[in-house]
Amino acid sequence: MGFVKVVKTKAYFKRYQVKYRRRREGKTDFYARKRLVIQDKNKFNSPKYRLVVRFTNKDVIAQIASAKISGDHILAAAYGHELTRYGFPVPHVTNYAAAYATGLLVARRLLTKLNLADKYKGNSQVDGTDYNVEALDDGPHPFRAFLDVGLRRTTTGSKLFAALKGACDGGLDVPHSERRFVGYDEEGKKGDAETLRKYIFGGHVADYMKLLADDDEAKYNAQFSAYIKAGVKADDLQSLWSKVHAAIRADPTAKLTTKKVPKTPKRHRPAKKSLAQRKDTVRQKIAAHKRKAGSAAAEDDE
């Protein structure tokens, strides 16, 4: 068959339908979202909850969301920048340990809100083993949510699954396996609890801090300047993260921040002129035009 030129006629463009806005922007995978959101008909209007995990350059975001016609409804949320309130002095950390702590925070915050914190305490002994919450015989079922990873790759060792591990240890029922946790051996088909525990407490960061301090002190001072400013050393990380976990379990509730009202509000465009100012502007333009016309006439006479 020879080459056939595709001619996009008027009929083609009249029948063309654009994709959803968030698909055009590359923000939402609607193929995955449909399967995460759709609910069984026999469950009627029961919401289907998702554990939404997102990462920015300076923050970790964990939310419990359910879909409604008007948009997603957020039942609980936790952020990585809140960890400074729980005892970790370095702001804007987004590593594996911070993702775990954020997942733990959103789980404990949600269960506290729903009065389930005492019934489902989760796994307080963080030893790196896989943990799945068990339902009570004579009580409410555990809160179930499904992991929503967005557009990130679900590779083994991804920080996404650190947040999932934190949520599971916090007492949520999130269906999962240990295949994607850091340290999982694909050939042996089993996870390495010791490696996972090391990452949860920031051991990999501590190893890199020690390596960089010995090999390249200038690079260490530049890369870990926030840690140096906060007085955090490599050997302090495990104890710091342990205190953060304990503080989260002690009081996971959100605290409202008070923002200062500026004395003079910002203006992003010039203030509106009065009638007198507008008339003066017109007078100045007329005078300038007359001067220009007069100078041009004088040059012609010469």
C-alpha atoms as a PDB file:
ATOM      1  CA  MET A   1       0.000   0.000   0.000  1.00  0.00           C
ATOM      2  CA  GLY A   2       1.354   3.369  -0.963  1.00  0.00           C
ATOM      3  CA  PHE A   3       1.675   6.461   1.150  1.00  0.00           C
ATOM      4  CA  VAL A   4      -1.686   7.974   2.064  1.00  0.00           C
ATOM      5  CA  LYS A   5      -1.699  11.583   3.106  1.00  0.00           C
ATOM      6  CA  VAL A   6      -4.000  12.304   6.056  1.00  0.00           C
ATOM      7  CA  VAL A   7      -6.136  15.288   5.147  1.00  0.00           C
ATOM      8  CA  LYS A   8      -7.776  16.936   8.128  1.00  0.00           C
ATOM      9  CA  THR A   9     -10.856  18.446   6.592  1.00  0.00           C
ATOM     10  CA  LYS A  10     -13.524  20.697   8.051  1.00  0.00           C
ATOM     11  CA  ALA A  11     -15.581  17.589   8.908  1.00  0.00           C
ATOM     12  CA  TYR A  12     -12.656  16.259  10.969  1.00  0.00           C
ATOM     13  CA  PHE A  13     -12.338  19.410  13.022  1.00  0.00           C
ATOM     14  CA  LYS A  14     -16.107  19.713  13.527  1.00  0.00           C
ATOM     15  CA  ARG A  15     -16.191  16.239  15.100  1.00  0.00           C
ATOM     16  CA  TYR A  16     -12.955  16.668  17.096  1.00  0.00           C
ATOM     17  CA  GLN A  17     -13.329  16.471  20.869  1.00  0.00           C
ATOM     18  CA  VAL A  18     -10.588  17.732  23.144  1.00  0.00           C
ATOM     19  CA  LYS A  19      -9.357  15.652  26.058  1.00  0.00           C
ATOM     20  CA  TYR A  20     -10.090  16.586  29.679  1.00  0.00           C
ATOM     21  CA  ARG A  21      -8.282  19.703  30.861  1.00  0.00           C
ATOM     22  CA  ARG A  22      -6.167  17.933  33.492  1.00  0.00           C
ATOM     23  CA  ARG A  23      -5.202  15.320  30.898  1.00  0.00           C
ATOM     24  CA  ARG A  24      -4.092  18.086  28.523  1.00  0.00           C
ATOM     25  CA  GLU A  25      -2.071  19.610  31.360  1.00  0.00           C
ATOM     26  CA  GLY A  26      -0.518  16.220  32.156  1.00  0.00           C
ATOM     27  CA  LYS A  27      -1.764  16.245  35.752  1.00  0.00           C
ATOM     28  CA  THR A  28      -4.268  13.366  35.968  1.00  0.00           C
ATOM     29  CA  ASP A  29      -4.222   9.784  34.725  1.00  0.00           C
ATOM     30  CA  PHE A  30      -7.949   9.320  34.135  1.00  0.00           C
ATOM     31  CA  TYR A  31      -7.520   5.643  33.259  1.00  0.00           C
ATOM     32  CA  ALA A  32      -6.235   4.996  36.782  1.00  0.00           C
ATOM     33  CA  ARG A  33      -8.546   7.531  38.443  1.00  0.00           C
ATOM     34  CA  LYS A  34     -11.676   5.871  37.059  1.00  0.00           C
ATOM     35  CA  ARG A  35     -10.709   2.564  38.662  1.00  0.00           C
ATOM     36  CA  LEU A  36      -9.832   4.211  41.972  1.00  0.00           C
ATOM     37  CA  VAL A  37     -13.028   6.263  42.151  1.00  0.00           C
ATOM     38  CA  ILE A  38     -15.777   4.009  40.773  1.00  0.00           C
ATOM     39  CA  GLN A  39     -17.883   2.330  43.468  1.00  0.00           C
ATOM     40  CA  ASP A  40     -19.962  -0.852  43.355  1.00  0.00           C
ATOM     41  CA  LYS A  41     -23.647  -0.221  42.693  1.00  0.00           C
ATOM     42  CA  ASN A  42     -24.733  -2.341  45.639  1.00  0.00           C
ATOM     43  CA  LYS A  43     -22.788  -0.058  47.986  1.00  0.00           C
ATOM     44  CA  PHE A  44     -25.021   2.842  46.959  1.00  0.00           C
ATOM     45  CA  ASN A  45     -23.624   6.179  48.133  1.00  0.00           C
ATOM     46  CA  SER A  46     -20.815   4.801  50.310  1.00  0.00           C
ATOM     47  CA  PRO A  47     -17.648   6.808  49.595  1.00  0.00           C
ATOM     48  CA  LYS A  48     -14.582   5.036  48.304  1.00  0.00           C
ATOM     49  CA  TYR A  49     -11.556   6.514  50.059  1.00  0.00           C
ATOM     50  CA  ARG A  50      -8.103   7.007  48.584  1.00  0.00           C
ATOM     51  CA  LEU A  51      -4.760   7.598  50.270  1.00  0.00           C
ATOM     52  CA  VAL A  52      -3.414  10.337  47.994  1.00  0.00           C
ATOM     53  CA  VAL A  53       0.374  10.781  48.167  1.00  0.00           C
ATOM     54  CA  ARG A  54       2.130  13.593  46.327  1.00  0.00           C
ATOM     55  CA  PHE A  55       5.649  15.078  46.464  1.00  0.00           C
ATOM     56  CA  THR A  56       6.843  18.575  45.673  1.00  0.00           C
ATOM     57  CA  ASN A  57      10.393  19.909  45.809  1.00  0.00           C
ATOM     58  CA  LYS A  58       9.981  20.937  49.450  1.00  0.00           C
ATOM     59  CA  ASP A  59       6.969  19.064  50.792  1.00  0.00           C
ATOM     60  CA  VAL A  60       5.240  15.723  51.221  1.00  0.00           C
ATOM     61  CA  ILE A  61       1.442  15.680  50.892  1.00  0.00           C
ATOM     62  CA  ALA A  62      -0.745  12.860  52.224  1.00  0.00           C
ATOM     63  CA  GLN A  63      -4.531  13.089  52.039  1.00  0.00           C
ATOM     64  CA  ILE A  64      -7.539  10.856  52.579  1.00  0.00           C
ATOM     65  CA  ALA A  65      -9.942  11.755  49.769  1.00  0.00           C
ATOM     66  CA  SER A  66     -13.222  10.557  48.304  1.00  0.00           C
ATOM     67  CA  ALA A  67     -14.761  11.558  44.987  1.00  0.00           C
ATOM     68  CA  LYS A  68     -18.028  13.457  44.678  1.00  0.00           C
ATOM     69  CA  ILE A  69     -19.821  15.024  41.721  1.00  0.00           C
ATOM     70  CA  SER A  70     -18.638  18.468  42.829  1.00  0.00           C
ATOM     71  CA  GLY A  71     -15.029  17.276  43.192  1.00  0.00           C
ATOM     72  CA  ASP A  72     -12.797  15.426  45.629  1.00  0.00           C
ATOM     73  CA  HIS A  73     -13.698  15.699  49.316  1.00  0.00           C
ATOM     74  CA  ILE A  74     -10.688  15.691  51.679  1.00  0.00           C
ATOM     75  CA  LEU A  75     -11.426  13.933  54.955  1.00  0.00           C
ATOM     76  CA  ALA A  76      -7.954  14.405  56.466  1.00  0.00           C
ATOM     77  CA  ALA A  77      -4.587  15.737  55.311  1.00  0.00           C
ATOM     78  CA  ALA A  78      -1.013  15.894  56.568  1.00  0.00           C
ATOM     79  CA  TYR A  79       2.047  17.670  55.192  1.00  0.00           C
ATOM     80  CA  GLY A  80       5.776  17.213  55.508  1.00  0.00           C
ATOM     81  CA  HIS A  81       6.325  20.804  56.675  1.00  0.00           C
ATOM     82  CA  GLU A  82       4.340  19.943  59.845  1.00  0.00           C
ATOM     83  CA  LEU A  83       7.132  17.634  61.040  1.00  0.00           C
ATOM     84  CA  THR A  84       9.056  20.584  62.502  1.00  0.00           C
ATOM     85  CA  ARG A  85       6.209  20.924  65.023  1.00  0.00           C
ATOM     86  CA  TYR A  86       6.752  17.301  66.050  1.00  0.00           C
ATOM     87  CA  GLY A  87      10.425  17.679  66.815  1.00  0.00           C
ATOM     88  CA  PHE A  88      12.365  17.381  63.558  1.00  0.00           C
ATOM     89  CA  PRO A  89      14.288  20.665  63.337  1.00  0.00           C
ATOM     90  CA  VAL A  90      15.181  20.567  59.622  1.00  0.00           C
ATOM     91  CA  PRO A  91      12.411  22.090  57.452  1.00  0.00           C
ATOM     92  CA  HIS A  92      11.350  20.972  53.965  1.00  0.00           C
ATOM     93  CA  VAL A  93      12.609  17.378  54.117  1.00  0.00           C
ATOM     94  CA  THR A  94      11.100  15.013  51.553  1.00  0.00           C
ATOM     95  CA  ASN A  95      13.179  11.868  52.023  1.00  0.00           C
ATOM     96  CA  TYR A  96      12.031   8.317  52.827  1.00  0.00           C
ATOM     97  CA  ALA A  97      11.872   8.940  56.576  1.00  0.00           C
ATOM     98  CA  ALA A  98       9.816  12.127  56.117  1.00  0.00           C
ATOM     99  CA  ALA A  99       7.385  10.320  53.793  1.00  0.00           C
ATOM    100  CA  TYR A 100       6.895   7.570  56.404  1.00  0.00           C
ATOM    101  CA  ALA A 101       6.286  10.106  59.172  1.00  0.00           C
ATOM    102  CA  THR A 102       3.776  12.027  57.022  1.00  0.00           C
ATOM    103  CA  GLY A 103       1.875   8.811  56.285  1.00  0.00           C
ATOM    104  CA  LEU A 104       1.846   7.983  59.987  1.00  0.00           C
ATOM    105  CA  LEU A 105       0.577  11.480  60.786  1.00  0.00           C
ATOM    106  CA  VAL A 106      -2.347  11.377  58.354  1.00  0.00           C
ATOM    107  CA  ALA A 107      -3.385   7.943  59.634  1.00  0.00           C
ATOM    108  CA  ARG A 108      -3.352   8.923  63.317  1.00  0.00           C
ATOM    109  CA  ARG A 109      -5.041  12.261  62.533  1.00  0.00           C
ATOM    110  CA  LEU A 110      -7.861  10.554  60.633  1.00  0.00           C
ATOM    111  CA  LEU A 111      -8.478   7.862  63.256  1.00  0.00           C
ATOM    112  CA  THR A 112      -8.488  10.506  66.005  1.00  0.00           C
ATOM    113  CA  LYS A 113     -11.065  12.483  64.038  1.00  0.00           C
ATOM    114  CA  LEU A 114     -13.278   9.394  63.637  1.00  0.00           C
ATOM    115  CA  ASN A 115     -12.825   8.302  67.300  1.00  0.00           C
ATOM    116  CA  LEU A 116     -11.042   5.108  66.219  1.00  0.00           C
ATOM    117  CA  ALA A 117      -7.574   5.950  67.546  1.00  0.00           C
ATOM    118  CA  ASP A 118      -7.954   3.884  70.721  1.00  0.00           C
ATOM    119  CA  LYS A 119      -9.438   0.913  68.873  1.00  0.00           C
ATOM    120  CA  TYR A 120      -6.809   0.782  66.104  1.00  0.00           C
ATOM    121  CA  LYS A 121      -3.405   1.826  67.442  1.00  0.00           C
ATOM    122  CA  GLY A 122      -1.432   0.332  64.571  1.00  0.00           C
ATOM    123  CA  ASN A 123       2.143  -0.887  64.832  1.00  0.00           C
ATOM    124  CA  SER A 124       4.088   1.023  67.465  1.00  0.00           C
ATOM    125  CA  GLN A 125       7.128  -1.284  67.202  1.00  0.00           C
ATOM    126  CA  VAL A 126       8.736  -0.082  63.981  1.00  0.00           C
ATOM    127  CA  ASP A 127      11.004  -2.998  63.057  1.00  0.00           C
ATOM    128  CA  GLY A 128      10.560  -3.010  59.273  1.00  0.00           C
ATOM    129  CA  THR A 129       8.282  -6.059  59.092  1.00  0.00           C
ATOM    130  CA  ASP A 130       5.115  -5.876  57.017  1.00  0.00           C
ATOM    131  CA  TYR A 131       2.040  -4.964  59.051  1.00  0.00           C
ATOM    132  CA  ASN A 132      -1.648  -5.323  58.191  1.00  0.00           C
ATOM    133  CA  VAL A 133      -4.316  -4.141  60.604  1.00  0.00           C
ATOM    134  CA  GLU A 134      -6.729  -6.791  61.852  1.00  0.00           C
ATOM    135  CA  ALA A 135     -10.445  -6.127  62.298  1.00  0.00           C
ATOM    136  CA  LEU A 136     -11.978  -6.256  65.771  1.00  0.00           C
ATOM    137  CA  ASP A 137     -14.428  -9.025  66.575  1.00  0.00           C
ATOM    138  CA  ASP A 138     -16.910  -6.752  68.338  1.00  0.00           C
ATOM    139  CA  GLY A 139     -16.253  -3.306  66.980  1.00  0.00           C
ATOM    140  CA  PRO A 140     -16.094  -1.149  63.868  1.00  0.00           C
ATOM    141  CA  HIS A 141     -14.081  -2.312  60.883  1.00  0.00           C
ATOM    142  CA  PRO A 142     -10.702  -0.666  60.228  1.00  0.00           C
ATOM    143  CA  PHE A 143     -10.721   2.351  57.938  1.00  0.00           C
ATOM    144  CA  ARG A 144      -9.895   1.214  54.391  1.00  0.00           C
ATOM    145  CA  ALA A 145      -8.271   3.426  51.740  1.00  0.00           C
ATOM    146  CA  PHE A 146      -6.602   2.658  48.420  1.00  0.00           C
ATOM    147  CA  LEU A 147      -3.237   4.110  47.454  1.00  0.00           C
ATOM    148  CA  ASP A 148      -3.394   6.862  44.817  1.00  0.00           C
ATOM    149  CA  VAL A 149       0.068   7.467  43.352  1.00  0.00           C
ATOM    150  CA  GLY A 150      -0.885   9.948  40.639  1.00  0.00           C
ATOM    151  CA  LEU A 151       1.650  10.021  37.788  1.00  0.00           C
ATOM    152  CA  ARG A 152       4.703   8.790  39.712  1.00  0.00           C
ATOM    153  CA  ARG A 153       6.427   5.542  38.786  1.00  0.00           C
ATOM    154  CA  THR A 154       5.718   2.694  41.211  1.00  0.00           C
ATOM    155  CA  THR A 155       9.268   1.386  41.359  1.00  0.00           C
ATOM    156  CA  THR A 156      10.683  -0.714  44.180  1.00  0.00           C
ATOM    157  CA  GLY A 157      12.013   1.570  46.907  1.00  0.00           C
ATOM    158  CA  SER A 158       9.895   4.585  45.899  1.00  0.00           C
ATOM    159  CA  LYS A 159       9.025   7.095  48.625  1.00  0.00           C
ATOM    160  CA  LEU A 160       5.355   6.576  47.768  1.00  0.00           C
ATOM    161  CA  PHE A 161       5.444   3.276  49.597  1.00  0.00           C
ATOM    162  CA  ALA A 162       7.145   4.858  52.599  1.00  0.00           C
ATOM    163  CA  ALA A 163       3.995   6.947  53.077  1.00  0.00           C
ATOM    164  CA  LEU A 164       1.900   3.801  52.593  1.00  0.00           C
ATOM    165  CA  LYS A 165       3.970   1.978  55.218  1.00  0.00           C
ATOM    166  CA  GLY A 166       3.495   4.872  57.640  1.00  0.00           C
ATOM    167  CA  ALA A 167      -0.266   4.866  57.074  1.00  0.00           C
ATOM    168  CA  CYS A 168      -0.461   1.107  57.636  1.00  0.00           C
ATOM    169  CA  ASP A 169       1.621   1.336  60.821  1.00  0.00           C
ATOM    170  CA  GLY A 170      -0.683   4.170  61.880  1.00  0.00           C
ATOM    171  CA  GLY A 171      -3.712   1.855  61.813  1.00  0.00           C
ATOM    172  CA  LEU A 172      -5.219   2.268  58.331  1.00  0.00           C
ATOM    173  CA  ASP A 173      -6.195  -0.665  56.147  1.00  0.00           C
ATOM    174  CA  VAL A 174      -4.419  -0.020  52.839  1.00  0.00           C
ATOM    175  CA  PRO A 175      -4.270  -3.126  50.598  1.00  0.00           C
ATOM    176  CA  HIS A 176      -0.650  -3.763  49.640  1.00  0.00           C
ATOM    177  CA  SER A 177       2.195  -6.246  49.486  1.00  0.00           C
ATOM    178  CA  GLU A 178       5.821  -5.816  50.496  1.00  0.00           C
ATOM    179  CA  ARG A 179       7.063  -6.040  46.893  1.00  0.00           C
ATOM    180  CA  ARG A 180       7.666  -2.300  46.518  1.00  0.00           C
ATOM    181  CA  PHE A 181       9.205  -1.579  49.912  1.00  0.00           C
ATOM    182  CA  VAL A 182      12.876  -0.704  49.887  1.00  0.00           C
ATOM    183  CA  GLY A 183      15.106  -3.749  50.336  1.00  0.00           C
ATOM    184  CA  TYR A 184      12.766  -6.241  48.654  1.00  0.00           C
ATOM    185  CA  ASP A 185      14.665  -9.087  46.967  1.00  0.00           C
ATOM    186  CA  GLU A 186      13.067  -9.888  43.612  1.00  0.00           C
ATOM    187  CA  GLU A 187      14.923 -13.188  43.250  1.00  0.00           C
ATOM    188  CA  GLY A 188      14.315 -14.419  46.775  1.00  0.00           C
ATOM    189  CA  LYS A 189      10.739 -13.054  46.787  1.00  0.00           C
ATOM    190  CA  LYS A 190      11.027 -11.620  50.273  1.00  0.00           C
ATOM    191  CA  GLY A 191      11.591  -8.262  51.906  1.00  0.00           C
ATOM    192  CA  ASP A 192      14.502  -7.129  54.043  1.00  0.00           C
ATOM    193  CA  ALA A 193      13.054  -5.779  57.303  1.00  0.00           C
ATOM    194  CA  GLU A 194      16.418  -4.462  58.491  1.00  0.00           C
ATOM    195  CA  THR A 195      16.937  -2.345  55.361  1.00  0.00           C
ATOM    196  CA  LEU A 196      13.388  -0.981  55.538  1.00  0.00           C
ATOM    197  CA  ARG A 197      13.810  -0.052  59.194  1.00  0.00           C
ATOM    198  CA  LYS A 198      17.084   1.693  58.372  1.00  0.00           C
ATOM    199  CA  TYR A 199      15.398   3.871  55.750  1.00  0.00           C
ATOM    200  CA  ILE A 200      12.411   4.657  57.995  1.00  0.00           C
ATOM    201  CA  PHE A 201      14.779   6.123  60.603  1.00  0.00           C
ATOM    202  CA  GLY A 202      16.936   7.961  58.054  1.00  0.00           C
ATOM    203  CA  GLY A 203      19.902   5.595  58.209  1.00  0.00           C
ATOM    204  CA  HIS A 204      20.653   6.006  54.501  1.00  0.00           C
ATOM    205  CA  VAL A 205      20.819   9.793  54.980  1.00  0.00           C
ATOM    206  CA  ALA A 206      23.172   9.345  57.943  1.00  0.00           C
ATOM    207  CA  ASP A 207      25.469   7.092  55.873  1.00  0.00           C
ATOM    208  CA  TYR A 208      25.612   9.667  53.072  1.00  0.00           C
ATOM    209  CA  MET A 209      26.289  12.480  55.543  1.00  0.00           C
ATOM    210  CA  LYS A 210      29.271  10.578  56.970  1.00  0.00           C
ATOM    211  CA  LEU A 211      30.571   9.667  53.503  1.00  0.00           C
ATOM    212  CA  LEU A 212      30.324  13.219  52.215  1.00  0.00           C
ATOM    213  CA  ALA A 213      31.852  14.724  55.354  1.00  0.00           C
ATOM    214  CA  ASP A 214      34.931  12.508  54.912  1.00  0.00           C
ATOM    215  CA  ASP A 215      35.274  12.835  51.119  1.00  0.00           C
ATOM    216  CA  ASP A 216      34.209  16.389  50.287  1.00  0.00           C
ATOM    217  CA  GLU A 217      33.647  18.784  53.178  1.00  0.00           C
ATOM    218  CA  ALA A 218      32.711  21.722  50.934  1.00  0.00           C
ATOM    219  CA  LYS A 219      29.974  19.714  49.247  1.00  0.00           C
ATOM    220  CA  TYR A 220      28.798  18.443  52.638  1.00  0.00           C
ATOM    221  CA  ASN A 221      28.504  22.002  53.968  1.00  0.00           C
ATOM    222  CA  ALA A 222      26.521  23.034  50.892  1.00  0.00           C
ATOM    223  CA  GLN A 223      24.229  20.006  50.668  1.00  0.00           C
ATOM    224  CA  PHE A 224      23.498  19.631  54.392  1.00  0.00           C
ATOM    225  CA  SER A 225      23.552  23.325  55.327  1.00  0.00           C
ATOM    226  CA  ALA A 226      20.054  23.107  56.842  1.00  0.00           C
ATOM    227  CA  TYR A 227      21.117  20.149  59.007  1.00  0.00           C
ATOM    228  CA  ILE A 228      24.268  21.998  60.113  1.00  0.00           C
ATOM    229  CA  LYS A 229      22.258  25.135  60.921  1.00  0.00           C
ATOM    230  CA  ALA A 230      19.821  23.086  63.015  1.00  0.00           C
ATOM    231  CA  GLY A 231      22.686  21.301  64.769  1.00  0.00           C
ATOM    232  CA  VAL A 232      21.685  17.847  63.478  1.00  0.00           C
ATOM    233  CA  LYS A 233      24.464  15.298  63.062  1.00  0.00           C
ATOM    234  CA  ALA A 234      24.392  11.924  61.326  1.00  0.00           C
ATOM    235  CA  ASP A 235      24.254   9.993  64.600  1.00  0.00           C
ATOM    236  CA  ASP A 236      21.251  12.040  65.803  1.00  0.00           C
ATOM    237  CA  LEU A 237      18.839  11.055  63.031  1.00  0.00           C
ATOM    238  CA  GLN A 238      17.532   7.769  64.445  1.00  0.00           C
ATOM    239  CA  SER A 239      16.725   9.236  67.857  1.00  0.00           C
ATOM    240  CA  LEU A 240      15.135  12.315  66.245  1.00  0.00           C
ATOM    241  CA  TRP A 241      12.805  10.276  64.056  1.00  0.00           C
ATOM    242  CA  SER A 242      11.886   8.063  67.008  1.00  0.00           C
ATOM    243  CA  LYS A 243      10.847  11.163  68.949  1.00  0.00           C
ATOM    244  CA  VAL A 244       8.864  12.424  65.945  1.00  0.00           C
ATOM    245  CA  HIS A 245       6.920   9.146  65.761  1.00  0.00           C
ATOM    246  CA  ALA A 246       6.165   9.282  69.486  1.00  0.00           C
ATOM    247  CA  ALA A 247       5.063  12.934  69.275  1.00  0.00           C
ATOM    248  CA  ILE A 248       2.747  12.162  66.346  1.00  0.00           C
ATOM    249  CA  ARG A 249       1.072   9.369  68.290  1.00  0.00           C
ATOM    250  CA  ALA A 250       0.734  11.608  71.348  1.00  0.00           C
ATOM    251  CA  ASP A 251      -1.090  14.448  69.548  1.00  0.00           C
ATOM    252  CA  PRO A 252      -1.792  14.098  65.803  1.00  0.00           C
ATOM    253  CA  THR A 253      -4.457  16.823  65.632  1.00  0.00           C
ATOM    254  CA  ALA A 254      -3.946  19.724  63.242  1.00  0.00           C
ATOM    255  CA  LYS A 255      -3.114  23.153  64.628  1.00  0.00           C
ATOM    256  CA  LEU A 256      -4.426  26.275  62.935  1.00  0.00           C
ATOM    257  CA  THR A 257      -1.768  28.855  62.159  1.00  0.00           C
ATOM    258  CA  THR A 258      -2.317  32.575  62.647  1.00  0.00           C
ATOM    259  CA  LYS A 259      -1.242  34.668  59.680  1.00  0.00           C
ATOM    260  CA  LYS A 260      -0.329  38.323  60.125  1.00  0.00           C
ATOM    261  CA  VAL A 261      -2.489  40.797  58.262  1.00  0.00           C
ATOM    262  CA  PRO A 262      -0.297  43.259  56.327  1.00  0.00           C
ATOM    263  CA  LYS A 263      -0.616  46.907  57.342  1.00  0.00           C
ATOM    264  CA  THR A 264      -0.947  48.008  53.744  1.00  0.00           C
ATOM    265  CA  PRO A 265      -2.583  45.529  51.361  1.00  0.00           C
ATOM    266  CA  LYS A 266      -0.742  44.689  48.159  1.00  0.00           C
ATOM    267  CA  ARG A 267      -1.900  46.297  44.948  1.00  0.00           C
ATOM    268  CA  HIS A 268      -1.119  44.478  41.713  1.00  0.00           C
ATOM    269  CA  ARG A 269      -2.278  47.313  39.462  1.00  0.00           C
ATOM    270  CA  PRO A 270      -2.136  51.108  39.748  1.00  0.00           C
ATOM    271  CA  ALA A 271      -4.756  52.890  41.832  1.00  0.00           C
ATOM    272  CA  LYS A 272      -7.749  54.375  40.014  1.00  0.00           C
ATOM    273  CA  LYS A 273      -7.268  58.044  39.093  1.00  0.00           C
ATOM    274  CA  SER A 274      -9.716  60.739  40.136  1.00  0.00           C
ATOM    275  CA  LEU A 275     -11.540  62.936  37.574  1.00  0.00           C
ATOM    276  CA  ALA A 276      -9.160  65.850  38.195  1.00  0.00           C
ATOM    277  CA  GLN A 277      -6.125  63.590  37.646  1.00  0.00           C
ATOM    278  CA  ARG A 278      -7.554  62.209  34.394  1.00  0.00           C
ATOM    279  CA  LYS A 279      -8.252  65.746  33.106  1.00  0.00           C
ATOM    280  CA  ASP A 280      -4.716  66.787  34.045  1.00  0.00           C
ATOM    281  CA  THR A 281      -3.291  63.804  32.129  1.00  0.00           C
ATOM    282  CA  VAL A 282      -5.256  64.824  29.020  1.00  0.00           C
ATOM    283  CA  ARG A 283      -4.064  68.452  29.410  1.00  0.00           C
ATOM    284  CA  GLN A 284      -0.441  67.329  29.621  1.00  0.00           C
ATOM    285  CA  LYS A 285      -0.786  65.146  26.508  1.00  0.00           C
ATOM    286  CA  ILE A 286      -2.331  68.032  24.525  1.00  0.00           C
ATOM    287  CA  ALA A 287       0.435  70.422  25.640  1.00  0.00           C
ATOM    288  CA  ALA A 288       3.120  67.879  24.702  1.00  0.00           C
ATOM    289  CA  HIS A 289       1.524  67.362  21.290  1.00  0.00           C
ATOM    290  CA  LYS A 290       1.411  71.124  20.676  1.00  0.00           C
ATOM    291  CA  ARG A 291       5.073  71.508  21.649  1.00  0.00           C
ATOM    292  CA  LYS A 292       6.048  68.693  19.300  1.00  0.00           C
ATOM    293  CA  ALA A 293       4.008  70.180  16.448  1.00  0.00           C
ATOM    294  CA  GLY A 294       5.519  73.637  17.074  1.00  0.00           C
ATOM    295  CA  SER A 295       9.098  72.334  17.018  1.00  0.00           C
ATOM    296  CA  ALA A 296       8.401  70.397  13.774  1.00  0.00           C
ATOM    297  CA  ALA A 297       6.995  73.607  12.139  1.00  0.00           C
ATOM    298  CA  ALA A 298      10.042  75.621  13.229  1.00  0.00           C
ATOM    299  CA  GLU A 299      12.373  73.045  11.651  1.00  0.00           C
ATOM    300  CA  ASP A 300      10.396  73.247   8.375  1.00  0.00           C
ATOM    301  CA  ASP A 301      10.718  77.087   8.288  1.00  0.00           C
ATOM    302  CA  GLU A 302      14.491  76.832   8.709  1.00  0.00           C
END
